Coordinates of C-alpha atoms in Angstrom, one line a residue:
X12 CA -13.5 -3.9 11.5
X13 CA -16.0 -6.7 10.8
X14 CA -15.1 -9.7 8.8
X15 CA -17.1 -12.1 6.6
X16 CA -16.8 -15.8 6.5
X17 CA -13.8 -17.3 4.8
X18 CA -14.4 -18.4 1.2
X19 CA -13.2 -22.0 0.5
X20 CA -11.7 -21.1 -2.8
X21 CA -8.9 -18.6 -3.6
X22 CA -10.3 -15.5 -5.1
X23 CA -7.8 -13.5 -7.2
X24 CA -7.9 -9.8 -6.5
X25 CA -5.8 -6.7 -6.5
X26 CA -6.8 -4.0 -4.0
X27 CA -3.9 -1.6 -4.9
X28 CA -4.1 -0.1 -8.4
X29 CA -3.0 3.2 -9.9
X30 CA -4.1 4.8 -13.1
X31 CA -3.7 7.9 -15.2
X32 CA -5.5 9.8 -12.5
X33 CA -2.3 9.8 -10.5
X34 CA 1.1 8.3 -11.6
X35 CA -0.2 5.2 -13.4
X36 CA 0.4 4.4 -17.1
X37 CA -3.0 3.2 -18.0
X38 CA -6.6 4.5 -17.8
X39 CA -9.0 2.9 -15.3
X40 CA -10.8 1.1 -18.1
X41 CA -7.6 -0.3 -19.5
X42 CA -6.8 -1.6 -16.1
X43 CA -10.3 -3.2 -15.8
X44 CA -10.0 -4.9 -19.2
X45 CA -6.6 -6.3 -18.3
X46 CA -7.9 -7.5 -14.9
X47 CA -10.7 -9.4 -16.5
X48 CA -8.3 -11.0 -18.9
X49 CA -6.1 -12.0 -16.0
X50 CA -8.9 -13.6 -14.1
X51 CA -9.0 -11.0 -11.4
X52 CA -12.4 -10.9 -9.7
X53 CA -12.0 -7.9 -7.4
X54 CA -10.1 -4.8 -8.5
X55 CA -9.6 -1.8 -6.2
X56 CA -8.6 1.6 -7.6
X57 CA -6.4 3.5 -5.1
X58 CA -5.2 6.8 -6.5
X59 CA -2.4 8.5 -4.6
X60 CA -4.0 11.2 -2.5
X61 CA -3.0 14.0 -0.2
X62 CA -6.5 15.5 -0.2
X63 CA -7.1 18.4 0.1
X64 CA -3.5 19.0 -1.1
X65 CA -1.6 17.9 -4.1
X66 CA 1.9 17.0 -5.2
X67 CA 3.2 15.8 -8.6
X68 CA 2.5 12.0 -8.0
X69 CA -0.8 12.5 -6.3
X70 CA -4.2 13.1 -7.8
X71 CA -5.1 16.7 -8.3
X72 CA -7.9 18.1 -6.1
X73 CA -10.0 19.1 -9.1
X74 CA -9.8 15.5 -10.5
X75 CA -11.5 13.8 -7.5
X76 CA -15.1 14.1 -8.9
X77 CA -14.1 12.8 -12.3
X78 CA -12.1 9.9 -10.8
X79 CA -15.1 8.9 -8.7
X80 CA -17.5 9.3 -11.7
X81 CA -15.3 7.1 -13.9
X82 CA -14.9 4.3 -11.3
X83 CA -18.6 4.3 -10.7
X84 CA -19.2 4.1 -14.5
X85 CA -16.9 1.1 -14.8
X86 CA -18.5 -0.6 -11.8
X87 CA -21.9 -0.6 -13.7
X88 CA -20.4 -1.3 -17.1
X89 CA -18.5 -4.4 -16.0
X90 CA -20.6 -5.5 -13.0
X91 CA -21.3 -8.9 -14.6
X92 CA -17.5 -9.6 -15.1
X93 CA -15.7 -8.1 -12.1
X94 CA -16.2 -6.3 -8.8
X95 CA -14.6 -2.9 -8.8
X96 CA -13.9 -0.9 -5.6
X97 CA -13.4 2.9 -5.3
X98 CA -10.6 3.7 -2.9
X99 CA -7.6 6.0 -2.2
X100 CA -4.0 5.5 -1.1
X101 CA -3.9 8.3 1.3
X102 CA -0.6 9.8 2.5
X103 CA 0.2 10.7 6.1
X104 CA 1.8 14.1 6.6
X105 CA 1.9 15.0 10.3
X106 CA -0.2 18.0 11.1
X107 CA -1.3 18.4 7.5
X108 CA -3.2 15.5 6.0
X109 CA -4.3 12.1 7.4
X110 CA -5.8 8.9 6.0
X111 CA -9.2 9.3 7.6
X112 CA -12.6 8.6 6.2
X113 CA -13.8 11.9 7.5
X114 CA -11.5 13.6 5.1
X115 CA -12.9 11.7 2.1
X116 CA -16.5 11.5 3.2
X117 CA -17.9 13.3 0.2
X118 CA -16.3 10.7 -2.1
X119 CA -17.6 7.7 -0.1
X120 CA -14.6 5.3 -0.7
X121 CA -15.0 1.6 0.0
X122 CA -11.7 1.7 1.8
X123 CA -8.5 3.6 2.3
X124 CA -4.9 2.6 2.2
X125 CA -2.8 4.5 4.7
X126 CA 0.8 5.0 3.5
X127 CA 4.0 6.9 4.4
X128 CA 6.0 8.0 1.3
X129 CA 7.8 11.0 2.8
X130 CA 9.9 11.8 5.8
X131 CA 9.3 15.4 7.1
X132 CA 11.8 17.3 9.1
X133 CA 12.0 20.9 10.2
X134 CA 14.5 21.7 7.4
X135 CA 12.6 19.9 4.6
X136 CA 11.1 16.8 3.3
X137 CA 12.3 13.9 1.1
X138 CA 10.7 10.8 -0.5
X139 CA 11.7 7.3 0.7
X140 CA 10.8 5.6 -2.6
X141 CA 11.5 8.2 -5.3
X142 CA 15.0 7.1 -6.5
X143 CA 18.0 5.8 -4.7
X144 CA 19.7 9.2 -5.1
X145 CA 16.8 11.0 -3.5
X146 CA 16.7 8.6 -0.6
X147 CA 20.5 8.7 -0.1
X148 CA 20.7 12.5 -0.4
X149 CA 17.8 13.0 1.9
X150 CA 19.5 10.9 4.6
X151 CA 22.7 12.8 4.1
X152 CA 21.1 16.3 4.2
X153 CA 18.6 15.8 6.9
X154 CA 20.3 13.2 9.1
X155 CA 24.0 13.8 8.4
X156 CA 24.1 10.4 6.9
X157 CA 22.6 8.6 9.9
X158 CA 20.6 5.9 8.1
X159 CA 19.5 4.3 11.4
X160 CA 17.9 7.5 12.6
X161 CA 16.1 8.1 9.3
X162 CA 14.7 4.6 9.3
X163 CA 13.6 5.0 13.0
X164 CA 11.7 8.1 12.0
X165 CA 10.1 6.4 9.1
X166 CA 8.7 3.6 11.3
X167 CA 7.7 6.1 14.0
X168 CA 5.7 8.0 11.3
X169 CA 3.8 4.8 10.5
X170 CA 3.1 4.1 14.1
X171 CA 1.7 7.6 14.5
X172 CA -0.4 7.1 11.4
X173 CA -1.8 3.9 12.9
X174 CA -2.8 5.8 16.0
X175 CA -4.3 8.9 14.4
X176 CA -5.6 7.6 11.1
X177 CA -8.8 5.9 10.1
X178 CA -8.1 3.4 7.3
X179 CA -8.4 -0.3 6.5
X180 CA -5.1 -1.3 4.9
X181 CA -1.5 -0.3 5.7
X182 CA 0.5 0.2 2.6
X183 CA 4.0 -1.4 2.1
X184 CA 5.1 -1.2 5.7
X185 CA 8.8 -1.6 5.0
X186 CA 8.9 0.6 1.9
X187 CA 12.4 1.9 3.0
X188 CA 14.0 -1.3 1.7
X189 CA 12.8 -0.8 -1.8
X190 CA 16.3 0.0 -3.1
X191 CA 18.2 -2.2 -0.7
X192 CA 18.9 -5.1 -3.1
X193 CA 20.6 -3.0 -5.7
X194 CA 21.9 -0.3 -3.3
X195 CA 22.4 -1.8 0.1
X196 CA 22.1 1.3 2.2
X197 CA 21.7 -0.7 5.4
X198 CA 21.9 -4.3 6.7
X199 CA 18.5 -5.8 7.2
X200 CA 20.0 -8.5 9.5
X201 CA 21.2 -6.0 12.1
X202 CA 19.5 -6.2 15.4
X203 CA 18.4 -2.6 15.5
X204 CA 16.5 -3.0 12.3
X205 CA 14.9 -6.2 13.4
X206 CA 13.8 -4.5 16.6
X207 CA 12.2 -1.8 14.5
X208 CA 10.2 -4.5 12.6
X209 CA 9.2 -6.1 15.9
X210 CA 7.8 -2.9 17.2
X211 CA 6.1 -2.2 13.9
X212 CA 4.4 -5.6 13.9
X213 CA 3.1 -5.1 17.4
X214 CA 1.8 -1.6 16.5
X215 CA -0.1 -3.0 13.5
X216 CA -1.6 -5.8 15.5
X217 CA -2.7 -3.4 18.2
X218 CA -4.4 -1.2 15.7
X219 CA -6.5 -4.1 14.5
X220 CA -5.7 -3.2 10.8
X221 CA -4.5 -5.3 8.0
X222 CA -1.5 -4.8 5.8
X223 CA -0.5 -5.8 2.3
X224 CA 2.0 -8.2 0.7
X225 CA 3.0 -5.9 -2.1
X226 CA 4.7 -6.9 -5.3
X227 CA 5.1 -3.4 -6.7
X228 CA 8.9 -3.2 -6.3
X229 CA 9.2 -6.5 -8.3
X230 CA 7.2 -5.1 -11.3
X231 CA 9.4 -1.9 -11.2
X232 CA 12.6 -4.0 -11.1
X233 CA 13.9 -2.9 -7.7
X234 CA 13.3 -6.1 -5.6
X235 CA 13.2 -9.8 -6.4
X236 CA 10.7 -10.4 -3.6
X237 CA 7.7 -8.5 -2.3
X238 CA 7.5 -6.4 0.8
X239 CA 7.2 -6.9 3.7
X240 CA 10.3 -9.0 3.9
X241 CA 10.1 -12.7 4.7
X242 CA 11.3 -11.9 8.3
X243 CA 8.8 -9.1 8.8
X244 CA 6.0 -11.2 7.3
X245 CA 6.8 -13.9 9.9
X246 CA 6.5 -11.4 12.7
X247 CA 3.1 -10.1 11.3
X248 CA 1.8 -13.7 11.2
X249 CA 2.9 -14.3 14.8
X250 CA 1.1 -11.1 15.8
X251 CA -2.1 -12.2 14.0
X252 CA -2.1 -9.3 11.4
X253 CA -4.3 -10.1 8.4
X254 CA -2.8 -9.5 4.9
X255 CA -4.0 -8.8 1.4
X256 CA -2.0 -9.8 -1.7
X257 CA -1.6 -6.7 -3.8
X258 CA 0.3 -5.5 -6.9
X259 CA 0.6 -1.8 -6.2
X260 CA 0.2 -1.8 -10.0
X261 CA 1.2 1.3 -12.0
X262 CA 0.6 -0.4 -15.3
X263 CA -2.2 -2.7 -16.5
X264 CA 0.3 -5.5 -17.3
X265 CA 1.4 -5.6 -13.6
X266 CA -2.0 -6.2 -12.0
X267 CA -1.0 -9.7 -10.9
X268 CA 2.8 -9.3 -10.8
X269 CA 4.5 -12.2 -9.0
X270 CA 1.3 -13.3 -7.3
X271 CA 2.3 -17.0 -7.3
X272 CA 5.6 -16.1 -5.6
X273 CA 3.7 -13.8 -3.2
X274 CA 1.2 -16.5 -2.2
X275 CA 4.0 -19.0 -1.6
X276 CA 5.7 -16.4 0.7
X277 CA 2.5 -15.9 2.6
X278 CA 2.1 -19.7 3.0
X279 CA 5.7 -20.1 4.2
X280 CA 5.0 -17.5 6.9
X281 CA 2.0 -19.5 8.1
X282 CA -0.9 -17.8 6.4
X283 CA -3.7 -19.9 5.1
X284 CA -6.1 -17.1 4.2
X285 CA -5.8 -13.6 2.8
X286 CA -8.1 -10.6 2.3
X287 CA -9.6 -10.5 -1.2
X288 CA -12.0 -7.7 -0.8
X289 CA -12.7 -4.7 1.5
X290 CA -15.8 -2.6 1.7
X291 CA -17.6 -0.5 4.3
X292 CA -18.8 -3.7 6.0
X293 CA -15.3 -5.1 6.6
X294 CA -12.7 -7.5 5.3
X295 CA -13.6 -10.5 3.2
X296 CA -11.2 -13.5 3.3
X297 CA -10.4 -16.5 1.0
X298 CA -8.1 -19.4 1.4
X299 CA -4.8 -19.8 -0.3

């Protein structure tokens, strides 16, 4: 992945946005208008996708052309006020669908976010960020309550995605802690969990990809801090992994949720620059 020179000024952006084309509350244009009001200069639309398949939270296959047409319309309409990017948050399902540009070639996205939202087992599948009940029941049913084994599989899936996928930004790399503040399913200070994070940080660095500091769980009232965790973010910095500050917004009002807090966390970890834009030429950085 090529990179451009680092801009001297901080450029406010959000490269992870959902709309009514998937499970977001607002239309793309409502998001754009809110972004302009908030001083966001780059807005990336990233509809959930399992293309060429579909589930309830993902964009329907028949809606892909309309989605692309609408984002392109908004790019032209508001080109003097904001830069808009067309992208997808592509799920990884082993043997079924991958976050690869070849799978989305006809839509010509500016970038892809690769994410793992589900753990697949021979006897079924369950979501890791649906609800605390779904998460707990999934671990009970598919792992006989062995949380450690379930989490190990979650990180293994991400490492497999990094090896087999073709995407620019890794989505919420420790999503499995989304409910952990209100429902402490596991102890994040235990050595086995820290070792998982260390292996994950090394895998991301080896892949040459960036990841995000994602405030989505704050806006949805699950976490008080973004993910990755402070400890994980420190590991990512040590491994030289670039980061982008994103909102994972599912509502227009959340497009810059907790950005001041997120920037402070990035600085505390050691970061002095972040990705503010991604296109087919590479990452673009600004200082924080």
